[in-house]
Structures are given as structure tokens and as C-alpha cells.
Coordinates of C-alpha atoms and ligand atoms in Angstrom, one line a residue:
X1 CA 47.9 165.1 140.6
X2 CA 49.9 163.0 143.1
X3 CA 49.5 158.9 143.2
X4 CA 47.4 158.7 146.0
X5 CA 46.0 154.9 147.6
X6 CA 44.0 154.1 150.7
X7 CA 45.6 153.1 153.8
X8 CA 44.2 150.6 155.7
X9 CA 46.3 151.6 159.0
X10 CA 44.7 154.9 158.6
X11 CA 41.9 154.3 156.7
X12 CA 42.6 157.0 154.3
X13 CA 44.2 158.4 151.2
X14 CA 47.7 159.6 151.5
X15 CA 50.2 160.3 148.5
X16 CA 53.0 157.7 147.7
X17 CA 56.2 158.8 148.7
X18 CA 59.2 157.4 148.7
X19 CA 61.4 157.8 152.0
X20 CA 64.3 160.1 152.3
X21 CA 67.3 159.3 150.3
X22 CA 65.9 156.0 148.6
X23 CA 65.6 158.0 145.2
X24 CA 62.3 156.8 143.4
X25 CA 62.4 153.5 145.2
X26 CA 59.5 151.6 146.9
X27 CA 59.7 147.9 148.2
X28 CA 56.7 146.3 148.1
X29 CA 55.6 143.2 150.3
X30 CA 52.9 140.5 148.8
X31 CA 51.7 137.7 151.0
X32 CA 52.2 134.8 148.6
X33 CA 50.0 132.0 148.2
X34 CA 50.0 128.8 151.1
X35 CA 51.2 126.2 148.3
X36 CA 48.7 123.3 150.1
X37 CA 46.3 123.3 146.8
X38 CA 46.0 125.2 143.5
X39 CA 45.7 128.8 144.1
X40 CA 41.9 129.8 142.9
X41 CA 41.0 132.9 141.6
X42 CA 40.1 134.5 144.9
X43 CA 43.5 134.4 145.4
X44 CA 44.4 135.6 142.1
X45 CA 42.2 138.8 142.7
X46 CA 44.6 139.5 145.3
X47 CA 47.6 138.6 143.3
X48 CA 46.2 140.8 139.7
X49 CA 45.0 143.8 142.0
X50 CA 48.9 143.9 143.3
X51 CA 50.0 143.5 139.6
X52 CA 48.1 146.5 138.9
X53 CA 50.0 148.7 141.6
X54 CA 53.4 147.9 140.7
X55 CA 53.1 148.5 137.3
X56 CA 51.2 151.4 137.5
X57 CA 54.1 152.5 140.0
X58 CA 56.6 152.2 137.5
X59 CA 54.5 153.5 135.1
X60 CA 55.1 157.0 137.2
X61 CA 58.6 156.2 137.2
X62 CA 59.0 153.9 140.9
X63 CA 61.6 151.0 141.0
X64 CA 59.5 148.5 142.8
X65 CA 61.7 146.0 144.6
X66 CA 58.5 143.5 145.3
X67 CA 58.8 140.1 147.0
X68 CA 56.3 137.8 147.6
X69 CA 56.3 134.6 150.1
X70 CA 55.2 130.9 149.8
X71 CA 54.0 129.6 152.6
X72 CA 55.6 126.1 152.2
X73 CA 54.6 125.0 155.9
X74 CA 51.7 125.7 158.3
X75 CA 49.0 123.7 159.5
X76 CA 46.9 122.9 156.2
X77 CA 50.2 122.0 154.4
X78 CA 51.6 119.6 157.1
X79 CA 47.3 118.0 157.1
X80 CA 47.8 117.7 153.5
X81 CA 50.9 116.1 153.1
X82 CA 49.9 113.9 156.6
X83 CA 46.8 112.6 154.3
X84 CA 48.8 112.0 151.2
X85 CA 51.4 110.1 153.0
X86 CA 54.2 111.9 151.4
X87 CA 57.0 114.2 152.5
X88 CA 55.9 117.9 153.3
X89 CA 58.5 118.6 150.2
X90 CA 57.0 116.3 148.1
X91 CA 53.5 117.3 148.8
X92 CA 54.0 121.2 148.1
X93 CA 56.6 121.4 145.0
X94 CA 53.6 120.2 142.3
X95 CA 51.3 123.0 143.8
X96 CA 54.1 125.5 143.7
X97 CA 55.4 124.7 140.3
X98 CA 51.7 125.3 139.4
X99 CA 51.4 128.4 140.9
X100 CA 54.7 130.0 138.4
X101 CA 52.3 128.6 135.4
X102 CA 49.2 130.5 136.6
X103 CA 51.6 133.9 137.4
X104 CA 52.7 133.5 133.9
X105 CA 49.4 132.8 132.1
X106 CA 47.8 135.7 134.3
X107 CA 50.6 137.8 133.0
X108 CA 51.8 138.9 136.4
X109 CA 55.2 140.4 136.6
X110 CA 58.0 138.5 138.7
X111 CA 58.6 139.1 142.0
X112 CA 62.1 139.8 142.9
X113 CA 62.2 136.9 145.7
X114 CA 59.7 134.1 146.2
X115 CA 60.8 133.0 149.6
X116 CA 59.7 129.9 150.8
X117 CA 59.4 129.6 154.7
X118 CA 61.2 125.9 154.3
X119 CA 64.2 127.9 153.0
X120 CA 67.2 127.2 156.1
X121 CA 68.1 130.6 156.0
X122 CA 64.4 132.1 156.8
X123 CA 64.4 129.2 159.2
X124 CA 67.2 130.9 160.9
X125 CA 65.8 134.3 161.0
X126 CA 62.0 133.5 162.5
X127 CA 63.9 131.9 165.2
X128 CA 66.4 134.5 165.6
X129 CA 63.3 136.9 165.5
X130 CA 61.6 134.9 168.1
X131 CA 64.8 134.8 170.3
X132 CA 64.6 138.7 170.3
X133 CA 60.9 139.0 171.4
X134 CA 61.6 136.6 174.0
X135 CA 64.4 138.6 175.5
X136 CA 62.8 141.8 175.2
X137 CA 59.5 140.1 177.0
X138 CA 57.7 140.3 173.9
X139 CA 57.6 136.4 174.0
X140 CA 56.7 133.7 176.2
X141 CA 57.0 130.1 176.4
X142 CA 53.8 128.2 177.7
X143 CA 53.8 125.0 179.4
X144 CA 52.3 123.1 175.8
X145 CA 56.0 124.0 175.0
X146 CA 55.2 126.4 172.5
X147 CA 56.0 130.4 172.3
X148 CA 53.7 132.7 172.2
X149 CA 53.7 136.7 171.2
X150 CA 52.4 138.4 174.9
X151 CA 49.6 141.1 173.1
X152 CA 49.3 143.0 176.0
X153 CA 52.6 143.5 175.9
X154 CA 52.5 146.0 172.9
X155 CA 50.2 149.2 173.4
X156 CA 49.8 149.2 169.7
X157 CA 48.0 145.9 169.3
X158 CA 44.9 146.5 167.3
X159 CA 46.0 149.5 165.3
X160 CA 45.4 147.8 161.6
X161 CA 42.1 145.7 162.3
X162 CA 41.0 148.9 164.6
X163 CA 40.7 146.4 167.2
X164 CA 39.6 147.9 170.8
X165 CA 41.5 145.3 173.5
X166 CA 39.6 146.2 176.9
X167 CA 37.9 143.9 178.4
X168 CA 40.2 141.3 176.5
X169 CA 41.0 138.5 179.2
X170 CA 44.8 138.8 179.0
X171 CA 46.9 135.4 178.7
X172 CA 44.8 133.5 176.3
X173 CA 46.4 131.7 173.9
X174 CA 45.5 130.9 170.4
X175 CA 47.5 127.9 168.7
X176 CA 46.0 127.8 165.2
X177 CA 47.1 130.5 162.8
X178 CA 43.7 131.8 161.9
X179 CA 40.9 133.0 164.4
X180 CA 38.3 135.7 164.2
X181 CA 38.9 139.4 166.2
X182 CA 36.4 138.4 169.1
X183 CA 38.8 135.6 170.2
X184 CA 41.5 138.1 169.8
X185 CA 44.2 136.5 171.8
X186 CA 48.1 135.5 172.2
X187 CA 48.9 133.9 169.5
X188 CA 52.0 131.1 168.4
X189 CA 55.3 132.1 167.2
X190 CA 56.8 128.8 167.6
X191 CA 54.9 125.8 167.6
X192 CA 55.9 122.8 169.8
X193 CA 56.1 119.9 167.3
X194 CA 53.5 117.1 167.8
X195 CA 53.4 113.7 166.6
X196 CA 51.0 114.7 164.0
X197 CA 53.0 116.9 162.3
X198 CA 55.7 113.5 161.7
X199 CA 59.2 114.6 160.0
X200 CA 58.6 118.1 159.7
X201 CA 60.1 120.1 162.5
X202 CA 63.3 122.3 164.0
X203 CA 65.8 122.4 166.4
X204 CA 65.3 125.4 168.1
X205 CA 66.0 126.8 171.7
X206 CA 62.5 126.1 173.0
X207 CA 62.8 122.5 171.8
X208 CA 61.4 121.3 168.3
X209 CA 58.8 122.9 166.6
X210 CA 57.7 124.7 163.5
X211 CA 57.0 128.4 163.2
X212 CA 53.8 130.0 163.0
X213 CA 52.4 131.7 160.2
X214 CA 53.0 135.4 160.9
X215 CA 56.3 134.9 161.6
X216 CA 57.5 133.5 158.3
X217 CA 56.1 136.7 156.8
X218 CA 57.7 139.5 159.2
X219 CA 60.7 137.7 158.9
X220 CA 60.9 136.8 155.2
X221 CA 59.9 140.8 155.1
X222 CA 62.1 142.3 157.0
X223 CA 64.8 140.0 156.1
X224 CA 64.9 140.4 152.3
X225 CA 63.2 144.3 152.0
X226 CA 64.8 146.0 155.5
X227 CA 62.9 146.6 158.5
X228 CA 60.6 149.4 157.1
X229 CA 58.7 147.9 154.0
X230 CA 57.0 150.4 151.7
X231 CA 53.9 149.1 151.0
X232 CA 52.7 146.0 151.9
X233 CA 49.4 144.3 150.3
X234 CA 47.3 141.3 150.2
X235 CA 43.0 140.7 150.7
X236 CA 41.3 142.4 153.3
X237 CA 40.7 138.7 155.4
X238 CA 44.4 139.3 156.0
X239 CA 44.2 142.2 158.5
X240 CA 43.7 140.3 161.4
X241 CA 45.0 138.3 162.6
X242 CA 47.8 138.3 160.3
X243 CA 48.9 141.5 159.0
X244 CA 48.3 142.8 162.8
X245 CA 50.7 139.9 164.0
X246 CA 52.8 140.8 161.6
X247 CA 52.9 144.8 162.8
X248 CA 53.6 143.4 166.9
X249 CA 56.1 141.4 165.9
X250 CA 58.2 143.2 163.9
X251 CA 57.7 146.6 165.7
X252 CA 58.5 144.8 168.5
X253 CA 61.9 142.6 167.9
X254 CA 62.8 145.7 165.5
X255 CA 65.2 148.6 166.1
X256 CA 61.7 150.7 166.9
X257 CA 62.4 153.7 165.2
X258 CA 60.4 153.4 162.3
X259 CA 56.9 151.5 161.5
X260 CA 57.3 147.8 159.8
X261 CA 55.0 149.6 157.0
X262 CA 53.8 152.7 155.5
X263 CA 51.3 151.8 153.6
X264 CA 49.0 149.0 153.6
X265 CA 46.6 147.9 151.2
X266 CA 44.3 145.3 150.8
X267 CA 41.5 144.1 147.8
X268 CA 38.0 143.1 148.7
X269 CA 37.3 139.7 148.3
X270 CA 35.9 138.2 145.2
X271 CA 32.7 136.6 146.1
X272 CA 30.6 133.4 144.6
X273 CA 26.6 134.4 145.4
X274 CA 27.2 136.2 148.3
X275 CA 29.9 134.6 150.1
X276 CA 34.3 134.6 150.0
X277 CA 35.4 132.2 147.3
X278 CA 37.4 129.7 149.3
X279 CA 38.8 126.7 149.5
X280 CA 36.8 125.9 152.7
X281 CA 34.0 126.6 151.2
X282 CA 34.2 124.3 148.1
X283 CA 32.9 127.3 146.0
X284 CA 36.3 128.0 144.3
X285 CA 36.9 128.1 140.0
X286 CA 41.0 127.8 139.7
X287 CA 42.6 128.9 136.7
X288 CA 42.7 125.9 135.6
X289 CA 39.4 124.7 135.9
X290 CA 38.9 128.1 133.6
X291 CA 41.4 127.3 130.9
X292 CA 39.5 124.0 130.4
X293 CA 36.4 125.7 129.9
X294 CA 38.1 127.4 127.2
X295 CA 38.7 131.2 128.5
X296 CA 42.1 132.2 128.4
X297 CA 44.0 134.2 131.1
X298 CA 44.2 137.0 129.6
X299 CA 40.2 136.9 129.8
X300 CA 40.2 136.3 133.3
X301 CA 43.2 138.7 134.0
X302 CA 40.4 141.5 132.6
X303 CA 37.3 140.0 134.4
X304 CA 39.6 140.7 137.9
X305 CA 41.1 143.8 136.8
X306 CA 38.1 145.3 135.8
X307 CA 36.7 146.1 139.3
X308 CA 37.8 148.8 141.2
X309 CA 40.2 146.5 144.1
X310 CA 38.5 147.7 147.0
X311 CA 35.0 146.9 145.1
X312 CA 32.5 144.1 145.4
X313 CA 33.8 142.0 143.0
X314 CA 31.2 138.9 142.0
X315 CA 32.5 135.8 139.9
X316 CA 30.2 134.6 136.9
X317 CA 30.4 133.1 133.7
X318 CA 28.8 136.2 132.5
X319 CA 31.3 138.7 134.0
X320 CA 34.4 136.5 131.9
X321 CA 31.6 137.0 128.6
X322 CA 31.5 140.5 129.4
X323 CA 35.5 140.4 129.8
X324 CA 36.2 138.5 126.1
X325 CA 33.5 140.9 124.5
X326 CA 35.5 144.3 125.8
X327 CA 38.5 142.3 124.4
X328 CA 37.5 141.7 121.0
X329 CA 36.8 145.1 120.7
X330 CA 40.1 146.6 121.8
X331 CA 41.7 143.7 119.4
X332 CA 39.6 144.8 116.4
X333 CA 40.1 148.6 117.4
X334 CA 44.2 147.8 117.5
X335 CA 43.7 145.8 114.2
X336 CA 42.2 149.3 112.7
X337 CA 44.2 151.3 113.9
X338 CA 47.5 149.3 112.7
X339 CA 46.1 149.2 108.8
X340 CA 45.3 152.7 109.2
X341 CA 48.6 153.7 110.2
X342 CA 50.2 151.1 107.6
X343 CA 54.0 152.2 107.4
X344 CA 53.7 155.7 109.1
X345 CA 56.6 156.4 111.5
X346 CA 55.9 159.9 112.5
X347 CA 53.1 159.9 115.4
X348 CA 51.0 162.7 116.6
X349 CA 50.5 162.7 120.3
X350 CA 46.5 161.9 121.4
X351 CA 44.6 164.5 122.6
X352 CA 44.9 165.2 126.7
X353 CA 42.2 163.7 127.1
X354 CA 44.3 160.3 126.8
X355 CA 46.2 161.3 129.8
X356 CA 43.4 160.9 132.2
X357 CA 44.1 156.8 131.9
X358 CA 47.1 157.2 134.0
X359 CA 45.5 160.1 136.3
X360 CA 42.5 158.3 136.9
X361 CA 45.1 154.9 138.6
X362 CA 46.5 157.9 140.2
X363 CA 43.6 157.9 142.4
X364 CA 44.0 154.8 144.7
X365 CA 43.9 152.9 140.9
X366 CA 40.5 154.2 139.9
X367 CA 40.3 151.6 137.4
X368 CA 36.8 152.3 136.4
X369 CA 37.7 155.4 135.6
X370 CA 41.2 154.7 133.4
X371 CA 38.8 151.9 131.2
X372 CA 36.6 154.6 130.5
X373 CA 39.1 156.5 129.4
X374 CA 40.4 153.6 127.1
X375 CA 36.8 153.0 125.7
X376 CA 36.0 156.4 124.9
X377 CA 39.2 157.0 122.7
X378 CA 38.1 153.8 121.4
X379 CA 35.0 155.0 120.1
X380 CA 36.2 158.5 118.8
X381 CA 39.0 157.1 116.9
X382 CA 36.8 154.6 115.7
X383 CA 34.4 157.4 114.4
X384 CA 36.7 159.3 112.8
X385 CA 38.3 155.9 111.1
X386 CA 34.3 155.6 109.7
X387 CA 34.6 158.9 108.5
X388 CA 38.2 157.9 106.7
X389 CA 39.3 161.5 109.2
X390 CA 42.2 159.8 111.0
X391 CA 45.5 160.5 109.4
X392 CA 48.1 157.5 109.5
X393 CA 50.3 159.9 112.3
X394 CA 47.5 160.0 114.4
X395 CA 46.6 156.3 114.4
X396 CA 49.9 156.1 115.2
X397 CA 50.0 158.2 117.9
X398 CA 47.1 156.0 119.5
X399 CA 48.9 153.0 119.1
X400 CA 51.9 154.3 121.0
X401 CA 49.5 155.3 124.1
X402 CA 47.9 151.9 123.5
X403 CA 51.6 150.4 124.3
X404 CA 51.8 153.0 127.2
X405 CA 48.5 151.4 128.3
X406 CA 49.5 147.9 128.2
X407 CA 52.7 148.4 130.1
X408 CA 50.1 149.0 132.9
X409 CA 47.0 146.7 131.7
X410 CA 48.8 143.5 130.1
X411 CA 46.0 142.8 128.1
X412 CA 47.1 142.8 124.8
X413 CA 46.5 140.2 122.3
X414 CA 48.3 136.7 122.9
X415 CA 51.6 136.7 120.9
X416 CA 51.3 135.1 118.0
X417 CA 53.8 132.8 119.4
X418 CA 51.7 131.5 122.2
X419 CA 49.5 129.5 119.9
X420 CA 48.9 125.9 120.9
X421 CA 51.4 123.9 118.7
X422 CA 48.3 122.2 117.1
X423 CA 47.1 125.5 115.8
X424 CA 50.3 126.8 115.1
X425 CA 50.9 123.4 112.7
X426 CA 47.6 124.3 111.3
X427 CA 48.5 127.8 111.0
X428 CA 51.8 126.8 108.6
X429 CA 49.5 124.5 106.6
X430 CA 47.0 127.0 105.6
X431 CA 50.0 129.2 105.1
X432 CA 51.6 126.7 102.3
X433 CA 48.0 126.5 101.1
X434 CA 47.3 129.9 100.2
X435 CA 51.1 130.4 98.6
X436 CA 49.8 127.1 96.4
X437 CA 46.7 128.7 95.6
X438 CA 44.6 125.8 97.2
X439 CA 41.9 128.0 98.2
X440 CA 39.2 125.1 98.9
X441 CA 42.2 123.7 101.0
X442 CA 42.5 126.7 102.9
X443 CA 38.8 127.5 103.9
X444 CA 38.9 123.6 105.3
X445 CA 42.0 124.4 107.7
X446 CA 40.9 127.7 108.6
X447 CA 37.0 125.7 109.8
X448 CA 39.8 123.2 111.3
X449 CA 41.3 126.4 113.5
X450 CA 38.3 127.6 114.3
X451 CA 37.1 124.4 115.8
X452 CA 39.6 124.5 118.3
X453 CA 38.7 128.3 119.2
X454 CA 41.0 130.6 117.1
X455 CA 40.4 132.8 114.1
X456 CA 41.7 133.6 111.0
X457 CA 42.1 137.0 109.2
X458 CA 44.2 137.8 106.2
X459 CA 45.8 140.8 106.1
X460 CA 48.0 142.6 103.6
X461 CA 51.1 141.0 106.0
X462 CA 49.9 137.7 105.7
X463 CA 47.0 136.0 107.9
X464 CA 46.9 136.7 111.6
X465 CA 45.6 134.2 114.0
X466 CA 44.0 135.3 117.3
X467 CA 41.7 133.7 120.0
X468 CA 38.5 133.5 118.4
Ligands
LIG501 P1 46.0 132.1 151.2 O1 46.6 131.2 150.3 O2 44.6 131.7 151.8 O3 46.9 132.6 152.3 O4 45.7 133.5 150.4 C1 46.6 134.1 149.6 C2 46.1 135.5 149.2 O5 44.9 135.5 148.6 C3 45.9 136.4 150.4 O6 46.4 137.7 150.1 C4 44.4 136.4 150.6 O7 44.0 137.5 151.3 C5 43.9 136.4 149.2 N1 42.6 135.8 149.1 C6 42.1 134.6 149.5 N2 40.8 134.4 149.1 C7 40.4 135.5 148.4 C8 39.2 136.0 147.7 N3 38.1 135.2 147.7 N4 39.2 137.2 147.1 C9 40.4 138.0 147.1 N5 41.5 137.6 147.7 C10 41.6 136.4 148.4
LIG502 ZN1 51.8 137.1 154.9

């Protein structure tokens, strides 16, 4: 079967293909996080559910050239900074340095380019953007002193959002980034700076300003990935205004041969009883608030993964007990299935059956489907281990596909070298212990370990310690 995801521009599912001549290359586009706060784990649905996709594309053999923006100015930042009486630099660089921990301890791969809309050079590019749209009549500047994108002007306007735009009154104008599809309206490309928004601000040739939102992301888009973009993602409250701004804009000041984007795809929201987890709200968990509690990323990396992207997706403490029960099991099963294969080299490929992970993310990353999958080799194998019926090949044929299936899930076990140092020390000491024979010694540090929430096994290659 083909890789097949749902469009949102067409609202249906269409094979991934590459475009001619670009070989087995996609570029993928992932609006980034506004660096104002700490990203919470709403956002990180958004940013786990595109993690999934590009490795599962490269899983079936895609290059993915993926870049991801920070949104480094805009109105909340510029607020933010205003209240902390600090420099807009100043007040972002903690919350982006932040946001590189959480990608790491959510075990997201890299982008290639984290563009931030600060950089000079992207400066340069929304106003050079800007400038085409205005000469093309695209663009206008009203007499606040700010630009604005003309909507009627593009026929296409409403295609994403499947927004009708009769009996829209044209000419009204929209300053803020964000706005709801009844208020559809024209909307700021280039924002007149105002003494409330203090140092920040541009020369440009409509005066100083800033730019708006949906401009940083065509241009950072187009700018680093080329003026058609494979696939771009992010969470359905995205499609309008700000995915379809991105669409007149760039199909607009663009050579307008080609779409801006082929495919677009975005994940449901994850929702706190009922309603968006949001900042606005005040109804947000971030990761760190998490960690503290004691769950580990990887934990809630499998609590977001675990629902279908374009499913209702509802955050509890429950749902991240569910998540570290499923991943004791797969731990214990990978344990078993490591003594069982002992030294073996020679593997013995899994039944078909094991196949259907990968065919099951074929289909628009049927997730539900691929963890089924997973859990029901789990439980055979683990039968026949009962039964002592699983030769040392075949265990280790199941670990390889296990490998296969972490390359796409990133849930294995933490490395034994991300302990905490405290552990780790702990860990040596019990070590030293056990060589001395102090076995009374031992059992106390190995209480000591568990206290702080890891456990101890000992194994004929020494003792392992994982998350407890
Ligand atoms: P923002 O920082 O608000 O621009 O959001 C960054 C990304 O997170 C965007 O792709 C949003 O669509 C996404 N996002 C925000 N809140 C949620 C949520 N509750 N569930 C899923 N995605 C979200
Ligand atoms: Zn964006």
C-alpha cells in the first residue's frame, strides 16, 4: 500500500509523492512555537504528532528536509517583554533555550533550521515579500500606516478553512494576528510601530514597524524550503487565519505556477475537560510541570503519540498511568526477549504479520492500528517464551523489528546514560558493593534508588537500572 495522509486543503486522502525530479525528497514545514512562555503540552501534541510523520517518512525511505520557525516577535512577545521591563531579546532567549530541552527530552528529531523571525536576514525577506504584494496590488497601505493583505484581491481566499467570502464587507481590516472566520477580514502584513511596542521595530518603506505573524512563516518557508513546500503541518486552530494567510500571501507574491503547499496537515487539539489546553485559558500542564511530578518524557511522548493525530485527544493523570503501564511492559518484554536471545547473532525474520506496524502509519499514521500490532507480537512472543518455544534466532529477529519500531516510535527505554547523576553515583556504589560481597549494603542502596524512582535488576551482564 501507498503512504496515504489526509489533506486539509482537500479534505481527503491522497498518496505522498514526491514532485518530479526531487528523487525521494520531501520538505516539510512545522509552525514552531511563539517563544513568549514555556511551550505546554498542547503544543507538544502538535510538535510529537509531526515527529511521528517524518520519521515514519523516512522509515519508507523519504529525505525529509523539515524546518521549523520561532516566532521571536508578535504581539504577546512584545506584551511580555513590555511587562517584564526587559529587551524583547532578553525576554524570549530563556523560553527558547527551554523549548531545545523539552524537544530533546520529548525525543523529537532536529529540525534542519529553527529560524527565528528576529533573524536580519528573514527581516529582509518579509519586507521584500511585502514589497512584492504591494506592487502587484496584493497590498495596501492604510492611513494607521500599516499594510494590509487586500483578500478580495485573491479569488482563492478561503480555500484551506473552506471559507465562503460573499456577503463579506470588503476593506475591513483586522490588526491583531488572530481573529475568528466570521470577522474574516484584511489582515496586517506590516505593522506600524506604536509607542507600546518601545525598541522593537524596522526601517522599512512604509515607515517603522514590525511584521505580522503570517508573514514571518511564508517567508521563513519559502525562503529556506523554495516556493513549493511539501507538506506543511501544525494544529487544526492554525487553518485560519494563519495557514490561509499564509496560502494568499505566498501564492500571491510567488512566481504562481505552482501551490505554496501540497499537502497540509493538522492534529486535533489536546483538550483539558472539554475545552483547548491553552495558555489563555490557564488550563495548561508544561513539560515541566510533568517532570516534577515525576513522569518522564518518554511517558508523555507515549500518552500524545498514542492517539490517532486527528483524534480527540483528552489530557489526564490517568492517560500518562495508562502510558508508563504499556511502557513497563514493552521494557519487560525487551528484557525477555534479550536473555532469550543471549549471544545469538543469526535472526529469523518475524512473521508478516509484523509488517502491518509500518502499513498500518501508512494509512494517514493509523497509530491505533500500528500499537496493536506491537502489542499483539508482544503477547505471542510472550506466550511462546512461557512455553520455553522461542528459539534464541527468533527472539532475535523480534528485537531487530523492535529497533525498526523505535526508529519510528522513540520510545525505548532511557539510556542507561541518562540517569540523574545522583542515581548514577548510587548506581557505582552498589556496583562496588556487590563485587565486595556486601550484600546487606547493597539491598540498602538499591531501597536508596528506588526512593528516588528507579529500579534495580541484576542480570547475568551486571545490574540494569531503569525508571521504576
Ligand atoms: P502557538 O505557540 O500558540 O503558536 O502554537 C504552536 C503550535 O502548537 C501550533 O501548531 C498550534 O496549532 C499548536 N497547539 C496549540 N495549542 C494546542 C493544543 N491544545 N493541542 C494541539 N496543538 C496545539
Ligand atoms: Zn506558522
Amino acid at each position: 500500500m501507498s503512504l496515504q495522509i489526509h489533506n486539509t486543503l482537500s479534505r481527503s486522502l491522497e498518496e505522498i509523492t514526491p514532485r518530479p525530479g526531487e528523487g525521494k525528497s520531501l520538505s516539510l514545514y512545522t509552525c514552531g512555537p511563539t517563544i513568549y512562555a514555556h511551550a505546554h503540552i498542547g503544543n507538544f501534541r502538535a510538535y510529537v504528532f509531526e515527529d511521528l510523520l517524518q520519521r515514519h517518512l523516512q522509515e519508507r525511505g523519504f529525505a525529509v528536509r523539515r524546518v521549523m520557525n520561532l516566532t521571536d516577535v508578535d504581539d504577546k512577545t512584545i506584551r511580555g517583554a513590555h511587562a517584564a521591563g526587559i529587551a524583547l531579546g532578553d525576554y524570549t532567549r530563556p523560553f527558547k533555550e527551554a523549548f531545545f530541552q523539552d524537544v530533546k527530552t520529548l525525543r523529537l528529531l532536529p529540525a534542519e533550521a529553527y529560524p527565528a523571525a528576529t533573524d536580519p536576514e528573514q527581516i529582509a525577506r518579509m519586507i521584500a515579500m511585502i514589497g512584492t504584494l504591494m506592487e502587484r496590488g496584493h497590498a495596501y497601505q492604510a492611513e494607521d500606516g500599516s499594510v494590509y493583505f487586500r483578500i478580495a484581491s485573491f479569488a482563492d481566499y478561503g480555500k484551506l478553512a473552506h471559507v465562503d467570502l460573499e456577503g463579506q464587507r470588503p476593506g475591513q481590516r483586522v490588526a491583531s494576528d488572530e481573529y475568528e472566520k466570521e470577522a474574516v477580514a484584511d489582515f496586517a502584513l506590516w505593522k506600524a510601530w506604536v509607542p507600546e511596542d518601545g525598541a522593537v521595530g524596522w526601517e522599512s518603506p512604509w515607515g517603522k514597524g514590525r511584521p505580522g505573524w503570517h508573514i514571518e512563516c511564508s517567508a521563513m518557508a519559502t525562503g529556506l524550503l523554495g516556493e513549493t513546500i511539501d507538506i506543511h503541518c501544525g494544529g487544526v486552530d492554525n487553518i485560519f487565519p494563519h495557514h490561509e494567510a499564509e496560502i494568499a500571501q505566498c501564492e500571491c507574491a510567488g512566481h504562481g505556477k505552482a501551490p505554496f503547499v501540497r499537502y497540509w496537515m493538522h492534529c486535533a487539539h489536546l483538550m483539558v475537560e472539554g475545552s483547548k489546553m491553552a495558555k489563555s485559558a490557564g488550563n495548561f500542564f508544561t513539560l515541566r510541570d510533568l517532570l516534577e511530578k515525576g513522569w518522564t518524557g518518554r511517558e508523555v511522548r507515549y500518552a500524545l503519540i498514542s492517539v490517532h493525530y486527528r483524534g480527540a485527544l483528552n489530557f489526564t493523570l490517568e492517560g500518562l498511568g495508562a502510558a508508563r503501564t504499556a511502557l513497563g511492559r514493552l521494557d519487560a518484554w525487551r528484557e525477555r526477549l534479550t536473555d532469550t536471545s543471549g549471544a545469538e547473532t543469526q535472526a529469523e525474520a518475524p512473521g508478516s504479520a509484523t509488517g502491518e506496524f509500518f502499513t498500518a502509519l501508512d494509512d494517514d499514521l493509523n497509530i491505533s492500528g500500528a500499537l496493536a500490532v506491537l502489542f499483539e507480537t508482544l503477547r505471542e512472543s510472550n506466550r511462546r517464551m512461557d512455553e520455553g518455544a522461542l528459539t534464541p534466532p527468533q527472539a532475535r529477529g523480534l528485537l531487530n523489528w523492535l529497533a525498526r519500531v523505535d526508529s519510528v516510535l522513540a520510545l525505548e527505554p532511557e539510556a542507561l546514560a541518562s540517569l540523574p547523576p545522583e542515581v548514577e553515583k548510587l548506581g557505582e556504589e552498589r556496583a562496588a558493593a556487590r563485587a565486595a560481597k556486601e550484600w546487606k549494603k547493597s539491598d540498602e542502596i538499591r531501597d536508596q534508588i528506588a526512593a528516588l524512582g528507579w529500579a534495580v535488576k541484576d542480570t547475568k551482564d551486571g545490574q540494569k537500572i531503569t525508571k521504576g
